[in-house]
CSV table of C-alpha atoms and ligand atoms in Angstrom, one decimal:
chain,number,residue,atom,x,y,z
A,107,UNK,CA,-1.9,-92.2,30.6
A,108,UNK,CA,-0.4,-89.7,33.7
A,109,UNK,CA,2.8,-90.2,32.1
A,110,UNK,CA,2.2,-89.5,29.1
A,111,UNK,CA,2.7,-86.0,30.5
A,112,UNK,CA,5.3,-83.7,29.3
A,113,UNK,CA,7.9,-81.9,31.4
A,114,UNK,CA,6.9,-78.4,30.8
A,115,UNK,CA,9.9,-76.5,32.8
A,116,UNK,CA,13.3,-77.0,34.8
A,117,UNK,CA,14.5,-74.8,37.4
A,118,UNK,CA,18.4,-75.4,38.6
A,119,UNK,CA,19.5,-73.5,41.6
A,120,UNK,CA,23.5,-73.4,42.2
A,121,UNK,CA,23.5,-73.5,46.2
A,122,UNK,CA,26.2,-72.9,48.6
A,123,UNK,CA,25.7,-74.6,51.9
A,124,UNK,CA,27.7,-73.1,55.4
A,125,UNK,CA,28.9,-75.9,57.1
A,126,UNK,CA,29.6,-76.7,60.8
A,127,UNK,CA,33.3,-77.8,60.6
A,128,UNK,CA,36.8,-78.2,58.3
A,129,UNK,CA,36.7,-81.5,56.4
A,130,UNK,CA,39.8,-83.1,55.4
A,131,UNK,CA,40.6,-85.6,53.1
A,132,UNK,CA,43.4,-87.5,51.5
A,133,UNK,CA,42.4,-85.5,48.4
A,134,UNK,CA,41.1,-82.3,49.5
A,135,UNK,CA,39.7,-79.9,52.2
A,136,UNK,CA,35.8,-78.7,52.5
A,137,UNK,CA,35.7,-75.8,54.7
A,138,UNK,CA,33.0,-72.9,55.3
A,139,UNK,CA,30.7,-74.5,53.0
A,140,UNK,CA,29.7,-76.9,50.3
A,141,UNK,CA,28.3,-76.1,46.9
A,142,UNK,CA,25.6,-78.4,45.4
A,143,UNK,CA,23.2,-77.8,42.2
A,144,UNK,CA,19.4,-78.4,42.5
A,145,UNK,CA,17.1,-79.1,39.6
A,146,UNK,CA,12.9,-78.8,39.2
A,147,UNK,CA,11.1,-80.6,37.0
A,148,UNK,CA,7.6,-79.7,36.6
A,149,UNK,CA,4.6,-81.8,34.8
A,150,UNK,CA,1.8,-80.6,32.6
A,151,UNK,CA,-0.6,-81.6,35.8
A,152,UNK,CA,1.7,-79.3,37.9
A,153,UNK,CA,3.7,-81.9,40.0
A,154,UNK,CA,6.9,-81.0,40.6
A,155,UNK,CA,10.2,-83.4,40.9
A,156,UNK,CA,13.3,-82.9,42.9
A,157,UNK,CA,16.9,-83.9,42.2
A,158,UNK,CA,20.6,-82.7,43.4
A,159,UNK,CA,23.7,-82.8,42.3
A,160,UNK,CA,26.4,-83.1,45.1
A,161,UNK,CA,29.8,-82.7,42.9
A,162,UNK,CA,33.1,-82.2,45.1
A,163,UNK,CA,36.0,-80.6,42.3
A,164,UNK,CA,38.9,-82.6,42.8
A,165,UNK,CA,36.6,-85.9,42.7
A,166,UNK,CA,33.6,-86.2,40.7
A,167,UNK,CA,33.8,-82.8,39.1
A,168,UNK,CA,33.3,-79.0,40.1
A,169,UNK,CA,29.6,-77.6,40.5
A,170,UNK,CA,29.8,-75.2,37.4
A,171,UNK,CA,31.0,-78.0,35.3
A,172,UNK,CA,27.7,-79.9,36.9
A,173,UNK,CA,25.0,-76.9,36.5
A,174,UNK,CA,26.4,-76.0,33.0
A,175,UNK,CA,26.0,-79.9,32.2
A,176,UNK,CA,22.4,-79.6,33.4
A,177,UNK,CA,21.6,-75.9,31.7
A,178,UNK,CA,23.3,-76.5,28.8
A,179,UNK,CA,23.0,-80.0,27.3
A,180,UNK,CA,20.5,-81.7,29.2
A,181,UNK,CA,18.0,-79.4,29.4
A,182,UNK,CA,16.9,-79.7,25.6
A,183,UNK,CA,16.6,-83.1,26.4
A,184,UNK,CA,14.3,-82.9,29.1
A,185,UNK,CA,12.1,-80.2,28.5
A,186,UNK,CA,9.1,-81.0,26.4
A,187,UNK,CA,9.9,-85.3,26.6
A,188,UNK,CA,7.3,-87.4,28.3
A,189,UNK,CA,7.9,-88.2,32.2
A,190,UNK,CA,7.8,-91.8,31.0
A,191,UNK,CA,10.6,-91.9,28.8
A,192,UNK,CA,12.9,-91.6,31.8
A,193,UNK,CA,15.1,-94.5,30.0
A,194,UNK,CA,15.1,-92.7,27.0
A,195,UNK,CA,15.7,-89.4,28.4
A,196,UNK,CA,19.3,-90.8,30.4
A,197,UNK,CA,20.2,-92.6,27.8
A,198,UNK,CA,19.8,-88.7,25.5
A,199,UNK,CA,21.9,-87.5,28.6
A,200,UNK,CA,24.4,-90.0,28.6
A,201,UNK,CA,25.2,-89.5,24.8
A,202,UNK,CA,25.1,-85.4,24.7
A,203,UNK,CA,27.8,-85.1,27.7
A,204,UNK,CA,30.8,-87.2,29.0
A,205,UNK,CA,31.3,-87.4,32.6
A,206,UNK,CA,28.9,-84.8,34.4
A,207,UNK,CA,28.1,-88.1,36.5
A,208,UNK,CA,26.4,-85.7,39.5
A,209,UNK,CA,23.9,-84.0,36.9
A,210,UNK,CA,23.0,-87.2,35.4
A,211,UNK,CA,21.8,-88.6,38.8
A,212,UNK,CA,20.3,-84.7,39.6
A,213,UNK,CA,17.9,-85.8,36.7
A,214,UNK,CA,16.9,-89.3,37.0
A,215,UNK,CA,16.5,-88.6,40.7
A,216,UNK,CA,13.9,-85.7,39.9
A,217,UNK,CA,12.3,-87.4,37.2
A,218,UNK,CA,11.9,-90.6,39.9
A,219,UNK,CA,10.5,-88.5,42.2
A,220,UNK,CA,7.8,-86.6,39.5
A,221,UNK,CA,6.9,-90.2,38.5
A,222,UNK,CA,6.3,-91.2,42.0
A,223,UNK,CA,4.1,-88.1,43.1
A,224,UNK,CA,2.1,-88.8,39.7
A,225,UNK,CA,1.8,-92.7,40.2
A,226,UNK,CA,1.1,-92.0,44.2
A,227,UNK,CA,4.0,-94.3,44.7
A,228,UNK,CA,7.4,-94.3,46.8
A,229,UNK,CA,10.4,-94.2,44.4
A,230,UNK,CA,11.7,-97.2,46.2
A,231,UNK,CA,9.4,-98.8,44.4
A,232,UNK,CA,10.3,-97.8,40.9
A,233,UNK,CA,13.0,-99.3,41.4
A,234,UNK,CA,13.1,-102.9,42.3
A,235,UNK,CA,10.6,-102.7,45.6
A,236,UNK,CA,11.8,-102.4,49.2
A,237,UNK,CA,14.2,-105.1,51.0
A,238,UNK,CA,14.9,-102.8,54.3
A,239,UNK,CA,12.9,-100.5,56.7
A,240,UNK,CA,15.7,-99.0,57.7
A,241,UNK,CA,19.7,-98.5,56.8
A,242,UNK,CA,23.2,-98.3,59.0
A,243,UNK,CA,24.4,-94.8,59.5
A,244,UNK,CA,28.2,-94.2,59.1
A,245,UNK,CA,29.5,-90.9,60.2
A,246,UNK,CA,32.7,-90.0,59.1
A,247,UNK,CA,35.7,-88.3,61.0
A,248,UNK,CA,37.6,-86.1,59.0
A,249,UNK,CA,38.5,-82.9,61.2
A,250,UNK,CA,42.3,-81.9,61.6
A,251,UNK,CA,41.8,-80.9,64.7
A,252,UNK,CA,40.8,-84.4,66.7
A,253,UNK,CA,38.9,-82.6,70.1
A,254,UNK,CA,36.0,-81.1,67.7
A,255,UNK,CA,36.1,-84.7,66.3
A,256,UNK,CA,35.8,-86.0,69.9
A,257,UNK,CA,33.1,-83.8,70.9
A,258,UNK,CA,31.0,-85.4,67.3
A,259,UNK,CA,31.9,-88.8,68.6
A,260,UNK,CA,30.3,-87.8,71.8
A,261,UNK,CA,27.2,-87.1,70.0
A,262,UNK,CA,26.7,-89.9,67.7
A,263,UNK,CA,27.5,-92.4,70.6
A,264,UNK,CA,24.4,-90.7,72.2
A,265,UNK,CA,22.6,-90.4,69.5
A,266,UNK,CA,23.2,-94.5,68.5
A,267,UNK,CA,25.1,-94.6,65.3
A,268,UNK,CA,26.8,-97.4,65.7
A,269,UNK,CA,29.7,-96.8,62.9
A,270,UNK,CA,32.1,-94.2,62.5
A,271,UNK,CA,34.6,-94.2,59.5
A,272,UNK,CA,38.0,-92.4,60.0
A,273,UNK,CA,39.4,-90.4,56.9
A,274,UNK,CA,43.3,-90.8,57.0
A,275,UNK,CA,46.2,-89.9,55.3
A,276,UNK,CA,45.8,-86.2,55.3
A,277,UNK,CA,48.7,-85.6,57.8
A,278,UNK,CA,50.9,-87.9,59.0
A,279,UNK,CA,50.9,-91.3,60.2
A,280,UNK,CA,50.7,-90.8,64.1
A,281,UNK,CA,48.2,-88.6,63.9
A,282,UNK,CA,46.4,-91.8,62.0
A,283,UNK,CA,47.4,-94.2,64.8
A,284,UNK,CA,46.1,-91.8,67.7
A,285,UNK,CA,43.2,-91.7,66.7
A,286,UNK,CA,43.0,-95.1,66.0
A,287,UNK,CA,43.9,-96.1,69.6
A,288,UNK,CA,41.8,-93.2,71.1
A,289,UNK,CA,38.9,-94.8,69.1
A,290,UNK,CA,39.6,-98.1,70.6
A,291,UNK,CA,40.6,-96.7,73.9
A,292,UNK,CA,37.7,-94.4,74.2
A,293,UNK,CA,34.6,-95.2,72.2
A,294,UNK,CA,34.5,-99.1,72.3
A,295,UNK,CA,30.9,-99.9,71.2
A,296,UNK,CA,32.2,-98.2,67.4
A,297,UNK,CA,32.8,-99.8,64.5
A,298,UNK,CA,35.6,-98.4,62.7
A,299,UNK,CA,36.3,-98.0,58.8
A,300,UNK,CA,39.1,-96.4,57.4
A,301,UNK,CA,39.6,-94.4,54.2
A,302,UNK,CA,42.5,-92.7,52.9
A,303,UNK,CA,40.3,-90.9,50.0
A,304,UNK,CA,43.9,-91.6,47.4
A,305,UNK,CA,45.6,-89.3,49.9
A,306,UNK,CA,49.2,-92.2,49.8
A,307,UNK,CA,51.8,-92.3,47.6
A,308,UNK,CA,52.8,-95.5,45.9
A,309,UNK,CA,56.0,-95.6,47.9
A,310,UNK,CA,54.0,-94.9,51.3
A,311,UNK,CA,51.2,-96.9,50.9
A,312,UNK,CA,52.2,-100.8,51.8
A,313,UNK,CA,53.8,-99.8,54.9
A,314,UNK,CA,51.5,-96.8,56.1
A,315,UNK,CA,48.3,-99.5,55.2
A,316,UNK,CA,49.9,-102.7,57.0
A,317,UNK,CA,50.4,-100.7,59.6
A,318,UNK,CA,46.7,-99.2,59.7
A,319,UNK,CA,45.5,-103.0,59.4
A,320,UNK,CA,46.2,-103.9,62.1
A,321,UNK,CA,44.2,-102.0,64.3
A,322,UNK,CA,41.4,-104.6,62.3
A,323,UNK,CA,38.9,-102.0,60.7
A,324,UNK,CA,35.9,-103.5,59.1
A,325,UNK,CA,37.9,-102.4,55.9
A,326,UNK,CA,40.2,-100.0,54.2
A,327,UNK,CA,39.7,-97.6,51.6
A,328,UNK,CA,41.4,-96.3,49.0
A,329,UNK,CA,44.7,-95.4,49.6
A,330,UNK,CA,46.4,-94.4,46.5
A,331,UNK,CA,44.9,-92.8,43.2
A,332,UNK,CA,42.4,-93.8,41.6
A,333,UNK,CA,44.3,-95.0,38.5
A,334,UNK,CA,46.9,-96.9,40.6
A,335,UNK,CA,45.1,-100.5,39.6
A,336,UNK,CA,48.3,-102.3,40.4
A,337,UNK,CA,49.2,-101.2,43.3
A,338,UNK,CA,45.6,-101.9,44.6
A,339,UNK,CA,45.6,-105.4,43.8
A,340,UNK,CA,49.3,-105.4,45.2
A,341,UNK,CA,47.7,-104.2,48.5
A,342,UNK,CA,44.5,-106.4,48.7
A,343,UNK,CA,47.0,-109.6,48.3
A,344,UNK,CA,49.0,-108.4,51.3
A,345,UNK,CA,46.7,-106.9,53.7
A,346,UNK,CA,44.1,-109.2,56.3
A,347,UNK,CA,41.5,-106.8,56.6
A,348,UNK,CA,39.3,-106.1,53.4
A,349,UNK,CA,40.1,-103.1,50.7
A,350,UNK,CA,37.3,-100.9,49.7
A,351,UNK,CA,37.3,-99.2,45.8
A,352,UNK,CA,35.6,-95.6,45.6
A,353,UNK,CA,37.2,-93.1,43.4
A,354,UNK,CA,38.5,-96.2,41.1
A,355,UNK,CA,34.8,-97.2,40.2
A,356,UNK,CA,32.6,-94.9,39.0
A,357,UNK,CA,29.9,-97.0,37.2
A,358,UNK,CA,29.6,-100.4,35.6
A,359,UNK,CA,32.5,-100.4,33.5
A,360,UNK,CA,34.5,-99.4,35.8
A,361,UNK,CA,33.6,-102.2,38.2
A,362,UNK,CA,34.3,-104.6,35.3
A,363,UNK,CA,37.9,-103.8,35.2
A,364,UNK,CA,38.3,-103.6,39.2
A,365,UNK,CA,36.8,-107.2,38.9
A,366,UNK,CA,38.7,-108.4,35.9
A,367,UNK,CA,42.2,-106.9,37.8
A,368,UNK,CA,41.1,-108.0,41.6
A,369,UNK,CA,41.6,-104.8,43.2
A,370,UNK,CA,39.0,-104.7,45.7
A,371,UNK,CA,37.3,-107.1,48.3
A,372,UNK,CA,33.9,-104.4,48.0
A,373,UNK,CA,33.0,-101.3,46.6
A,374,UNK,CA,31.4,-97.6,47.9
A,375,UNK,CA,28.4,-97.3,45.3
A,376,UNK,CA,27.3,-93.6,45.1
A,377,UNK,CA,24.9,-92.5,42.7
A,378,UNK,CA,26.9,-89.4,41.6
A,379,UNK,CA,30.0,-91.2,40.4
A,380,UNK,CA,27.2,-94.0,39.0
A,381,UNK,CA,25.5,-91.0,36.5
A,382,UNK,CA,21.9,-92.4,37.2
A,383,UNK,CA,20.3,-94.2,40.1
A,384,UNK,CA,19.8,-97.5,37.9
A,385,UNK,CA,23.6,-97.7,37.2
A,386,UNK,CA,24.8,-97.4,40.8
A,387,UNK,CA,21.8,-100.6,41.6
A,388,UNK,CA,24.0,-102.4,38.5
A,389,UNK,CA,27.6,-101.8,40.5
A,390,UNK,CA,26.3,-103.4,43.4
A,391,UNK,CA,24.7,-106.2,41.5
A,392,UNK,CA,27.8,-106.6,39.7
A,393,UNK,CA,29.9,-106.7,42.6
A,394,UNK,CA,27.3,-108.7,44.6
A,395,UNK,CA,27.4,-111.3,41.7
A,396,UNK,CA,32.0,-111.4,42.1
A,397,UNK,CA,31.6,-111.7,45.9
A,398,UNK,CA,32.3,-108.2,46.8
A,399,UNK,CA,30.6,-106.4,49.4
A,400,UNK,CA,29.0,-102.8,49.1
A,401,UNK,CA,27.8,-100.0,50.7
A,402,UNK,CA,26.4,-96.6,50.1
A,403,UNK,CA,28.8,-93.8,50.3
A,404,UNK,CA,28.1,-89.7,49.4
A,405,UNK,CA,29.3,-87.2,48.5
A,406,UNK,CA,28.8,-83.9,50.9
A,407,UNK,CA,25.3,-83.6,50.0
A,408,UNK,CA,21.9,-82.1,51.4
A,409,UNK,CA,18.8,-83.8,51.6
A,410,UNK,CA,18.0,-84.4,48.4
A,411,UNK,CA,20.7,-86.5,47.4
A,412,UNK,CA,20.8,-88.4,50.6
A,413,UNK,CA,16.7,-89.5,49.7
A,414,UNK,CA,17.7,-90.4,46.4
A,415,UNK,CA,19.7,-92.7,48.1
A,416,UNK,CA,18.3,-94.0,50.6
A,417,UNK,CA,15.3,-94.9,48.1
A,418,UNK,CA,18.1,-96.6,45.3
A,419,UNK,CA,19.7,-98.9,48.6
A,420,UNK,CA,16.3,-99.6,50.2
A,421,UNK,CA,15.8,-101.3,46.6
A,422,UNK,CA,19.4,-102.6,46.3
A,423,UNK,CA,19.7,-106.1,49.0
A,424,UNK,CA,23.2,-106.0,47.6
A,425,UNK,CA,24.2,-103.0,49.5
A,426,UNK,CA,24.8,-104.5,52.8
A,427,UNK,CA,27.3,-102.3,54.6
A,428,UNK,CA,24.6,-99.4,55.2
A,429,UNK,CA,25.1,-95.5,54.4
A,430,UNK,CA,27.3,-92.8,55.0
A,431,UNK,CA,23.9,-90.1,54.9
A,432,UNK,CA,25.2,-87.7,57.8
A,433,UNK,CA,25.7,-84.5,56.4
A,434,UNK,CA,22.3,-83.6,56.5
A,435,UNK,CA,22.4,-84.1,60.0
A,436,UNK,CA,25.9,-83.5,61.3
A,437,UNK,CA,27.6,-81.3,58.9
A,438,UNK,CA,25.9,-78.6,57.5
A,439,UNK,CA,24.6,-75.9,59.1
A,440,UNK,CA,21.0,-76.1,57.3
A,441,UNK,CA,19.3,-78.9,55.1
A,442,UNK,CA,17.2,-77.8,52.4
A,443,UNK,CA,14.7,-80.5,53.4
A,444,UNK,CA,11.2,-79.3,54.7
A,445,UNK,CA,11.3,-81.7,57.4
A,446,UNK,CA,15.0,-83.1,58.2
A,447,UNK,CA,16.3,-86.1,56.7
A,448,UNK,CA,15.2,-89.1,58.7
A,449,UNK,CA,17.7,-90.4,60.7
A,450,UNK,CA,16.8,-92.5,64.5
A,451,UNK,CA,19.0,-94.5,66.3
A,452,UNK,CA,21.8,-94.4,63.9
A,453,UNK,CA,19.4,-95.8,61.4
A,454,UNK,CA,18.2,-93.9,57.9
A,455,UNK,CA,14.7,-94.4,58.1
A,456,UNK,CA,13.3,-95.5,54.7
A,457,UNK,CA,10.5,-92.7,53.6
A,458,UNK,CA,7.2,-94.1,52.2
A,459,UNK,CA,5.4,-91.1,51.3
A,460,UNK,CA,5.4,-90.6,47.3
A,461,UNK,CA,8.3,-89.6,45.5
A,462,UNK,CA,11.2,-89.4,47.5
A,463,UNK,CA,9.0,-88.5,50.3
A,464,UNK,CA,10.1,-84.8,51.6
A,465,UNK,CA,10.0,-81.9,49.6
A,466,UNK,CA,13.1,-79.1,49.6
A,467,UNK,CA,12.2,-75.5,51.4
A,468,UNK,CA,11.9,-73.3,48.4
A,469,UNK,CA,12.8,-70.2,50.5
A,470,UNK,CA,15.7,-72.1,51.8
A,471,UNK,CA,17.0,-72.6,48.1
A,472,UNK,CA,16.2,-69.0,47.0
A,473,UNK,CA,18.3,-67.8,49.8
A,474,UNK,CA,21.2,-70.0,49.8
A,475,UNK,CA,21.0,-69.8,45.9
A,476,UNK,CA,24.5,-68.7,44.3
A,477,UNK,CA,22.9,-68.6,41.1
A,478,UNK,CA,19.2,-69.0,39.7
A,479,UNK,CA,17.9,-70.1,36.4
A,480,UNK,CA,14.9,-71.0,35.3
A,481,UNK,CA,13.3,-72.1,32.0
B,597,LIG,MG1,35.7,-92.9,50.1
């Protein structure tokens, strides 16, 4: 059988990526560029699979603690194993290193994608089959310095997207309600999400929240640590507008707990805090099945890991609050795709070529390459 095929080499390339503007966020700043790791599987018959990981350091986890995951521990568990045994081969990965969520997903998604090539398939349909064509683009708005953030709004209005989410709580709260209003005031047609990335402290947060609420975004995200349970479900009984979990779920067990203690009306699913593509489709099941909403957040990724996915939610109908894929397109200063991510309209456009359905630009990798090994 094709995949009966052994994995005969992985390459991992440690990449850092120039970007086109300061980030902030309640939790951090990303500013001249983002560093992501990028791993090669390659067959017996010579295909070869693709997968990222997009850690951010004070989040999911720095990208040396990622590629030393991936060189270190998993590799002995991929190389030489049948393409197959993908199951097998996460659950290997899952046992030999805690955490290391991002190289997790960097694997699954390559061995997806080496699987798909081989079976002539799209990996949306290795996992589950398609319910969308196409998915909701949010772009986020995270600059300190609101007139570059203006000039993207400018953009994206032309362009179509349709759904902006503001990050908050990295100054102070005026500069939050400004931008609010000038959103409002200025760019009517958006719809506006807001997410304070843990940036308040316990003290701050029901007042600085309430506040935000009533300006009536879809929802709110986030605004104290991710540990703070309590003081999640504290704020989901007072506010009117829905609270949004990310850094508080990770995977499945973590979404048990948020359900068991009510701290969330939905849930950002990502498939680097998930640790495989699989896991992050059971966190939206799981929250789909308490009657929580979902959608697909990111990391700041490249191509890669905004195909991997767009593939796990075009195979997820409980992910209904579409994507936040935009740095491909609107923050960094280069993809690594071949041909760039598809976005049109404000829409991701679901690939259905083989695999995850675009290749990365070897030369592009080799150049923007920190650090190289292969094996
Ligand atoms: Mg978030």
């Amino acid at each position: 059988m094709d995949l009966d095929q052994k994995i005969t080499a992985m390459k991992l390339w440690h990449l850092s990526l120039p970007v086109l503007s300061r980030r902030d966020h309640g939790i951090g700043t990303v500013e001249g560029a983002c560093e992501i790791i990028v791993v090669s599987l390659t067959s017996e018959g010579g295909h070869v699979g693709w997968g990222e990981a997009s850690p951010w350091s004070v989040f999911t986890g720095s990208p040396e603690a990622s590629f030393a995951a991936l060189d270190r521990y998993i590799r002995p568990l991929v190389v030489g194993r049948r393409i197959g045994d993908r199951a097998a081969i996460m659950g290997d990965a899952a046992r030999a290193v805690a955490h290391a969520t991002e190289a997790k997903t960097a694997v699954d998604t390559a061995l997806l994608d080496l699987t798909g090539q081989i079976l002539n398939t799209p990996a949306w349909a290795l996992l589950g089959g398609k319910c969308r064509e196409t998915i909701p683009l949010s772009v986020s708005i995270a600059d300190p310095d609101f007139d570059n953030d203006r000039r993207l709004l400018d953009r994206l209005v032309e362009d179509g997207v349709g759904i902006v989410k503001l990050k908050a709580g990295f100054k102070d709260h005026a500069f939050d309600t400004m931008r609010l209003n000038a959103l409002a005031k200025d760019y009517p047609t958006l719809s506006v999400r807001v997410d304070f990335n843990q940036g308040l402290s316990i003290d701050e947060a029901p007042s600085r929240v309430a506040d935000i609420a009533e300006f009536e975004p879809d929802f709110i995200e986030q605004p104290v640590r991710h540990t703070q349970f309590a003081m999640m479900a504290r704020l989901r009984e007072m506010l009117k507008v829905p609270l949004l979990a990310d850094e508080s779920v990770f995977g499945p067990e973590d979404m048990t707990r948020a359900v068991q203690e009510g701290i969330c009306d939905g849930v950002s699913i990502k498939a680097m805090k998930a640790g495989s593509l699989s896991r992050a489709q059971e966190v939206a099941k799981m929250a789909a099945a308490n009657g929580l909403s979902a959608y697909g957040g990111d990391m700041f990724e490249a191509g890669l890991a905004h195909l991997a996915g767009t593939h796990m939610i075009a195979a997820t109908p409980e992910i209904t609050l579409g994507c936040e894929f935009y740095q491909a397109r609107y923050f960094l200063k280069q993809d690594i795709l071949e041909t760039p991510f598809p976005v049109k309209d404000g829409q991701v456009i679901v690939p259905n070529d083989p695999g995850l359905g675009i290749k990365p630009d070897i030369d592009r990798l080799n150049h923007a390459a920190v650090t190289k090994v292969a094996a």
